[in-house]
Tab-separated table of N, CA and C in Angstrom:
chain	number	residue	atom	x	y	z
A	910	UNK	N	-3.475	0.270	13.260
A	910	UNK	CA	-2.141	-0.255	13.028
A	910	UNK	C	-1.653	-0.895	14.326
A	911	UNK	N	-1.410	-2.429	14.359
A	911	UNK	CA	-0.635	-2.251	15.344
A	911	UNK	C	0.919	-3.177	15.310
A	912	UNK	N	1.506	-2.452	16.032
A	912	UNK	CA	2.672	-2.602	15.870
A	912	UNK	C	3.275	-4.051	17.065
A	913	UNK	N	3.328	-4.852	16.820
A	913	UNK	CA	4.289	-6.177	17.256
A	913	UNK	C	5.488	-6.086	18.362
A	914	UNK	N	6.162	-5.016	17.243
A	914	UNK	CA	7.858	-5.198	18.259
A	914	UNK	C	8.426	-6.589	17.924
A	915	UNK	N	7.787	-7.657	16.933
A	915	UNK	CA	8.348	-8.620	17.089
A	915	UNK	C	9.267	-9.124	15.744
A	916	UNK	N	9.733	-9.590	15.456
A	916	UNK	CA	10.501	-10.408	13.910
A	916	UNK	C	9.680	-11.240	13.610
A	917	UNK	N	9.501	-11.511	11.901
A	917	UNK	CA	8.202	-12.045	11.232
A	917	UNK	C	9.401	-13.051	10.858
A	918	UNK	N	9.505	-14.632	11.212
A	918	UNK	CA	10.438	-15.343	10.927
A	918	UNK	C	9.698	-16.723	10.989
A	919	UNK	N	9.753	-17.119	9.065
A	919	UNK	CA	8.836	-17.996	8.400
A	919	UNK	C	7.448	-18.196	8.574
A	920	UNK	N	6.936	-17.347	8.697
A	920	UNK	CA	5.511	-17.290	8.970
A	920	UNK	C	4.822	-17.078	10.550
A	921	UNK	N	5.668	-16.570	10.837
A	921	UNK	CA	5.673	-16.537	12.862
A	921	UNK	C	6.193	-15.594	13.302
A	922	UNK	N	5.934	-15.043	14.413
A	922	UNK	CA	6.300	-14.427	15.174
A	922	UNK	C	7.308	-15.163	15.969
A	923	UNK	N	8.572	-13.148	16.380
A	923	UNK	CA	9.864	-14.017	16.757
A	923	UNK	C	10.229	-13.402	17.943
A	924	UNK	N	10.580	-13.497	19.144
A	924	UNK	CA	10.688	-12.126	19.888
A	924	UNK	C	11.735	-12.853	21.029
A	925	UNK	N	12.584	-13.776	20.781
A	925	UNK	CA	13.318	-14.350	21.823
A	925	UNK	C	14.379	-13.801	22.415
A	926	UNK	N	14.690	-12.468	21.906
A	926	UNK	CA	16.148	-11.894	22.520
A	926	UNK	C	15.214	-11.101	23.611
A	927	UNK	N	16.712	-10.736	24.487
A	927	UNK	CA	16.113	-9.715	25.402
A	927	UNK	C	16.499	-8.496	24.961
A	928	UNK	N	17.417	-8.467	24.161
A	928	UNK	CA	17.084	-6.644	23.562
A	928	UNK	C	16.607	-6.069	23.070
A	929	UNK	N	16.036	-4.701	22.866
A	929	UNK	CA	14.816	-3.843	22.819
A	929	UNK	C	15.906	-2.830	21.684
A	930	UNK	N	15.007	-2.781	21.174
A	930	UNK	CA	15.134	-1.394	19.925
A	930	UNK	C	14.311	-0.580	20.187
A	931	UNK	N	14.680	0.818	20.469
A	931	UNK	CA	13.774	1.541	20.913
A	931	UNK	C	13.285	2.658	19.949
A	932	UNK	N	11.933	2.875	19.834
A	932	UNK	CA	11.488	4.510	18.631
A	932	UNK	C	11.720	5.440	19.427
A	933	UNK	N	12.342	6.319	18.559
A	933	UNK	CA	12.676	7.882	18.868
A	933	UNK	C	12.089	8.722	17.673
A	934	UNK	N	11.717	10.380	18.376
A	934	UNK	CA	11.232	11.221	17.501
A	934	UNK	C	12.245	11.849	17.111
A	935	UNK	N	12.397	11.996	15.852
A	935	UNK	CA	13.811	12.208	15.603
A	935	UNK	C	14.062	13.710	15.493
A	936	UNK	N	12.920	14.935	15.668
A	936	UNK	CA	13.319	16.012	15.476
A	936	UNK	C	13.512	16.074	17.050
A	937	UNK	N	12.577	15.531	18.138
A	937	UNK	CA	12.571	16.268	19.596
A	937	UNK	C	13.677	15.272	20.632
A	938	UNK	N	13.456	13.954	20.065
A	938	UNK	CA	14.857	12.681	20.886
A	938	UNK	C	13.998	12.050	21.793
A	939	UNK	N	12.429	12.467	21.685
A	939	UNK	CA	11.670	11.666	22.830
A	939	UNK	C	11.717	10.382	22.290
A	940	UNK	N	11.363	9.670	23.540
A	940	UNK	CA	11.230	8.110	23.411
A	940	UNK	C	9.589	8.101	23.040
A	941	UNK	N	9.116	7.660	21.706
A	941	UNK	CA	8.133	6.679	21.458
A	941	UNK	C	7.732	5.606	21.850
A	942	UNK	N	6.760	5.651	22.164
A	942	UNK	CA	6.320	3.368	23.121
A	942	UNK	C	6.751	2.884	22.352
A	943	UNK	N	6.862	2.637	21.612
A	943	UNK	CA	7.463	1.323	20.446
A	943	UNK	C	8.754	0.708	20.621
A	944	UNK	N	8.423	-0.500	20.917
A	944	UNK	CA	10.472	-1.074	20.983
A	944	UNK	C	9.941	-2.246	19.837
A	945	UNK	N	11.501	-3.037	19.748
A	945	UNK	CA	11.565	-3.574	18.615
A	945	UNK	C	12.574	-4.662	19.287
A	946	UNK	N	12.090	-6.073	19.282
A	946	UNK	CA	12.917	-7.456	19.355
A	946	UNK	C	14.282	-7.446	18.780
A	947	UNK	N	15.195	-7.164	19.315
A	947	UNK	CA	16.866	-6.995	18.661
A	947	UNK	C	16.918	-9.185	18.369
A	948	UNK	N	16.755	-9.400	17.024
A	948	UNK	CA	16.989	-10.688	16.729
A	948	UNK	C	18.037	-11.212	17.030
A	949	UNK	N	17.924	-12.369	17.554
A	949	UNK	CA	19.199	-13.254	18.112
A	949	UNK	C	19.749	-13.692	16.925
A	950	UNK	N	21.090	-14.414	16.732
A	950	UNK	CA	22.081	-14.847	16.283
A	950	UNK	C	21.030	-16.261	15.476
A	951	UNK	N	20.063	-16.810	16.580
A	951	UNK	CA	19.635	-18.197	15.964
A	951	UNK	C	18.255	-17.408	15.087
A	952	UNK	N	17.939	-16.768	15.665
A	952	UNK	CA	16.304	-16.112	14.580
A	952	UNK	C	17.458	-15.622	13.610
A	953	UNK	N	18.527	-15.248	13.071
A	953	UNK	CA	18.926	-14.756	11.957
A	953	UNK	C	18.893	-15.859	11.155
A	954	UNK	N	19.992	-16.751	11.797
A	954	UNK	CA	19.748	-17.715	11.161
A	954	UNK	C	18.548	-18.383	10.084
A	955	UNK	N	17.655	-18.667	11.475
A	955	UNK	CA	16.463	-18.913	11.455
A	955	UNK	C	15.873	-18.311	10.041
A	956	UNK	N	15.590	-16.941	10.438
A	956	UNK	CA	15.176	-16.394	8.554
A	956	UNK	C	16.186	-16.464	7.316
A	957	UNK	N	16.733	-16.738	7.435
A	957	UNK	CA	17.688	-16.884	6.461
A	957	UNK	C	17.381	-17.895	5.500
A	958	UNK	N	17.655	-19.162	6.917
A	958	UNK	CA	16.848	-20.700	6.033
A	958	UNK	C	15.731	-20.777	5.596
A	959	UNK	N	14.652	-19.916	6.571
A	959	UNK	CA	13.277	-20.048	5.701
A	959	UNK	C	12.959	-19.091	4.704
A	960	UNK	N	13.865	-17.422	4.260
A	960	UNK	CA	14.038	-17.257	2.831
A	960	UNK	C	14.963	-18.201	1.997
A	961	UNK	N	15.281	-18.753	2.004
A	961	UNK	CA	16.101	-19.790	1.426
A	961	UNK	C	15.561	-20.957	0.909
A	962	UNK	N	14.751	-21.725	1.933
A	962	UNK	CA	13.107	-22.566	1.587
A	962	UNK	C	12.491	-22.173	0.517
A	963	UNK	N	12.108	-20.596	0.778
A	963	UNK	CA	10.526	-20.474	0.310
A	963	UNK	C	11.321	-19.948	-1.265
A	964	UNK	N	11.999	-19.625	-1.155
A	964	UNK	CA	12.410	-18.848	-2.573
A	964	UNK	C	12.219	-20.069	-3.702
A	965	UNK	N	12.880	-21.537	-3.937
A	965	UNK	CA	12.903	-21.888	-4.974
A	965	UNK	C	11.059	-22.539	-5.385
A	966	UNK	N	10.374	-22.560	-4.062
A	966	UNK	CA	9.172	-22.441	-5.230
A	966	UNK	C	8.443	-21.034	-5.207
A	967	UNK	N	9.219	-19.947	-4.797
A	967	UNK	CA	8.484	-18.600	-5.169
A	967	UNK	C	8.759	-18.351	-7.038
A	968	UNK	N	10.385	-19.107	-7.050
A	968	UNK	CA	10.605	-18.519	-8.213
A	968	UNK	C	10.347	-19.500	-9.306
A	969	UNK	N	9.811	-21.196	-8.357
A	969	UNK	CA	9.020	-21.430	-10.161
A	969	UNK	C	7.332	-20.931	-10.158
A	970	UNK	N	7.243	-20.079	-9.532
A	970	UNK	CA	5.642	-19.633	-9.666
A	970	UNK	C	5.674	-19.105	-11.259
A	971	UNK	N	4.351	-18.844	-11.427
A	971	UNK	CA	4.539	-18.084	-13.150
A	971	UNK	C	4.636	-16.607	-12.953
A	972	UNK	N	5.067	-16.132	-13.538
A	972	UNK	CA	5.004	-14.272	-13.270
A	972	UNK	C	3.912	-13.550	-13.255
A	973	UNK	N	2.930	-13.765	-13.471
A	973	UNK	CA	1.503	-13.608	-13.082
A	973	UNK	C	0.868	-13.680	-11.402
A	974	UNK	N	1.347	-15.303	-10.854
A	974	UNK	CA	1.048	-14.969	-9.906
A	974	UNK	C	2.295	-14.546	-8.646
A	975	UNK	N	3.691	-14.255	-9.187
A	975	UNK	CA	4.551	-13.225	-8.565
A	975	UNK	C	4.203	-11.973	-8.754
A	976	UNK	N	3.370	-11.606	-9.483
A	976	UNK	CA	2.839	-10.342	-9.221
A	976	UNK	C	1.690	-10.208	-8.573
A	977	UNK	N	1.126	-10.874	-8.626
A	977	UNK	CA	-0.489	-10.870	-7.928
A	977	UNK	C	0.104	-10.634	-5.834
A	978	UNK	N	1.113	-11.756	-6.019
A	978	UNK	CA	1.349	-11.638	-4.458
A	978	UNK	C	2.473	-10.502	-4.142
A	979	UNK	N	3.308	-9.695	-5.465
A	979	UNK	CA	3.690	-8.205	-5.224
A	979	UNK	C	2.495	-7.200	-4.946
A	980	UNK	N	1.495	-7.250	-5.576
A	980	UNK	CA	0.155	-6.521	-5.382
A	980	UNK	C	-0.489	-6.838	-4.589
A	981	UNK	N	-0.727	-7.950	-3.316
A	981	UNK	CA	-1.404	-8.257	-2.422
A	981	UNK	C	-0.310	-7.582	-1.228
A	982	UNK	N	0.952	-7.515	-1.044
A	982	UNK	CA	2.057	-6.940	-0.415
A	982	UNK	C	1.652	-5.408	-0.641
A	983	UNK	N	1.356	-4.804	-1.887
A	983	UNK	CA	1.457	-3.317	-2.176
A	983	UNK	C	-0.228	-2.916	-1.995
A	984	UNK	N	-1.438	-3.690	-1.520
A	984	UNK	CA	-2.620	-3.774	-0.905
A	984	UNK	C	-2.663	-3.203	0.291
A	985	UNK	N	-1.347	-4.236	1.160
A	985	UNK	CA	-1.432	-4.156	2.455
A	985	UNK	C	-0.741	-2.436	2.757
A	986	UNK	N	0.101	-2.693	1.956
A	986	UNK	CA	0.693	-1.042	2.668
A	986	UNK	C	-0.565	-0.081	2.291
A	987	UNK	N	-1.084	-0.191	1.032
A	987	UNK	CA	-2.415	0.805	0.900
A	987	UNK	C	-3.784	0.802	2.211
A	988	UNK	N	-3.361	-0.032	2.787
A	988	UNK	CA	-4.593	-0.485	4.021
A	988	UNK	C	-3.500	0.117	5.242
A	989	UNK	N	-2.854	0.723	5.073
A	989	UNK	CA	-2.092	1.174	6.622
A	989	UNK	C	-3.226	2.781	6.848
A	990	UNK	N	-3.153	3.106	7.917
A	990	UNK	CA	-3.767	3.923	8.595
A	990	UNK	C	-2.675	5.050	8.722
A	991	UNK	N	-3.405	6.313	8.775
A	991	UNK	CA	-2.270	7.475	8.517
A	991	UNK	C	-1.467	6.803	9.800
A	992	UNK	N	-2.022	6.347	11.047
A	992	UNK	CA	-0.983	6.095	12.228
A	992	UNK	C	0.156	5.421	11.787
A	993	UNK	N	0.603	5.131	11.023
A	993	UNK	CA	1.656	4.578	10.017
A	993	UNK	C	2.485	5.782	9.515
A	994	UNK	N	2.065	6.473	9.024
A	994	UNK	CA	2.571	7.397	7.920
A	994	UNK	C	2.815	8.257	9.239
A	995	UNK	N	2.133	8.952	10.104
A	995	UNK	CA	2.500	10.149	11.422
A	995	UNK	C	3.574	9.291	11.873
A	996	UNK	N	4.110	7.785	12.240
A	996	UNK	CA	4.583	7.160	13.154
A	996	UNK	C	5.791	7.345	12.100
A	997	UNK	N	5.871	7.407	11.093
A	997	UNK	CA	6.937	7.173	10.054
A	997	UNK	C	7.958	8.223	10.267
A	998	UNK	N	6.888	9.353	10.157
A	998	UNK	CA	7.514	11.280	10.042
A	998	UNK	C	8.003	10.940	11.275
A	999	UNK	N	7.301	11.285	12.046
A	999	UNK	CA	8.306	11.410	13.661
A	999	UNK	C	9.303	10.713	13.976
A	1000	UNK	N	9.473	9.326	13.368
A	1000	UNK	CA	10.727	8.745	13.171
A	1000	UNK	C	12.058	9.335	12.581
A	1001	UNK	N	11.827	9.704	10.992
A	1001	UNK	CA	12.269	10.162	10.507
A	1001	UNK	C	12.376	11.494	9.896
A	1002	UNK	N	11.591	12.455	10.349
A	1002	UNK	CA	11.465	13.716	10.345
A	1002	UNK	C	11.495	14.136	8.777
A	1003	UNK	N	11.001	12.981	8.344
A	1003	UNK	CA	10.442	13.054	6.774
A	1003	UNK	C	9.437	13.876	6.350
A	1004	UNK	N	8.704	14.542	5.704
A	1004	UNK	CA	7.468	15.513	5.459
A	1004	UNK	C	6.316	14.325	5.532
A	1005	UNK	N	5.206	14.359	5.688
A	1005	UNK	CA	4.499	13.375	5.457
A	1005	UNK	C	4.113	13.146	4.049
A	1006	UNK	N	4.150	13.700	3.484
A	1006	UNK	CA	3.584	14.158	1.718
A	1006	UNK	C	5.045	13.217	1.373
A	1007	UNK	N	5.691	12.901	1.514
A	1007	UNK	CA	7.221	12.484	0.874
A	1007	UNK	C	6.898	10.978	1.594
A	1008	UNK	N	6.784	10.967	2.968
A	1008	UNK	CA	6.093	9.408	3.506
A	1008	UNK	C	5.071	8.693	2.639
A	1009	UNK	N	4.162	9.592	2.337
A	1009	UNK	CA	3.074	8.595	1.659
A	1009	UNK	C	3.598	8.508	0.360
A	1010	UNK	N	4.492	9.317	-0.022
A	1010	UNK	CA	4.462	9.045	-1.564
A	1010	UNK	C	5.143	7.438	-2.013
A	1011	UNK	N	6.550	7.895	-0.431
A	1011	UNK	CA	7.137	5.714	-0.503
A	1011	UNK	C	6.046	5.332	-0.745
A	1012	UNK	N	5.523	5.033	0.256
A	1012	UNK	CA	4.071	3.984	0.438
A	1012	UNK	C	3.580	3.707	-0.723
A	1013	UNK	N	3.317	4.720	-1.673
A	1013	UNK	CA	2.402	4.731	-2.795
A	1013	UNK	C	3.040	4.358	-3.883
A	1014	UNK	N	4.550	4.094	-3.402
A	1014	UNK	CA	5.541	3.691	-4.900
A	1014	UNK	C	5.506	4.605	-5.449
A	1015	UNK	N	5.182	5.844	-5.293
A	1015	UNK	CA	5.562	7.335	-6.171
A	1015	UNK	C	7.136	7.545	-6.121
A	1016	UNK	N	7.587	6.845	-5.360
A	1016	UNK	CA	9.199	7.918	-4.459
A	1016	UNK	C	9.876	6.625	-4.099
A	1017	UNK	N	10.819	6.262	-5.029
A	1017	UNK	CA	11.998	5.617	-4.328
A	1017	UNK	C	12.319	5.810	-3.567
A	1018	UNK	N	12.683	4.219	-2.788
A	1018	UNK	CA	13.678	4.643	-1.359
A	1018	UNK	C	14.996	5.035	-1.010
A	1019	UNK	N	15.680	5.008	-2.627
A	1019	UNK	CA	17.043	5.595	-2.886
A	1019	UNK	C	16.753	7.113	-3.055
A	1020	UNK	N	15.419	7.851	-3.026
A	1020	UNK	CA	15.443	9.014	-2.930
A	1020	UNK	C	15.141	10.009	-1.547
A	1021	UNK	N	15.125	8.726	-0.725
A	1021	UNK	CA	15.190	9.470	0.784
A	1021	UNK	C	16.406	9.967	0.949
């Protein structure tokens, strides 16, 4: 797994602010290596317009292949490495059995 730190904005990588989002373990308060690109005002922008782009020919696709590329999306999370799912818990001091189940679409995220 590896982790970026960066904003995925229209097909690119985004990382132009200087502020840092930082991971914490949320039962102990340690700092995790992981920071996270705090998006500027123009990368908001920025994604905004290019969901805005891409949507009207996502939505004349046929529903066949809007699902094929929901299932190539729900692939990728099946290809994450438990370092995903451990990195998740310690975030959120979630059980891991309750982590993978999101992942697996067993467990709504309105049931966290």
């Amino acid at each position: 797994m590896q982790i970026t730190g960066k904003n995925y904005i229209g097909g690119e990588r985004s990382g132009e602010g200087d502020e840092r989002i930082h991971s914490y373990d949320a039962t102990s308060a340690a700092r995790l290596p992981y920071e996270f690109c705090q998006a500027t005002p123009a990368e908001i922008d920025s994604a905004a317009r290019a969901a805005a782009s891409a949507y009207p020919a996502y939505r004349r696709l046929p529903a066949t292949q809007r699902a094929e590329f929901l299932d190539a999306i729900a692939d990728e999370l099946d290809a994450l490495d438990n370092g995903f799912i451990s990195l998740v818990t310690r975030e959120t001091a979630l059980p891991a059995a309750r982590v993978q189940r999101l992942v697996d679409g067993k467990l709504s995220s309105a049931a966290i």
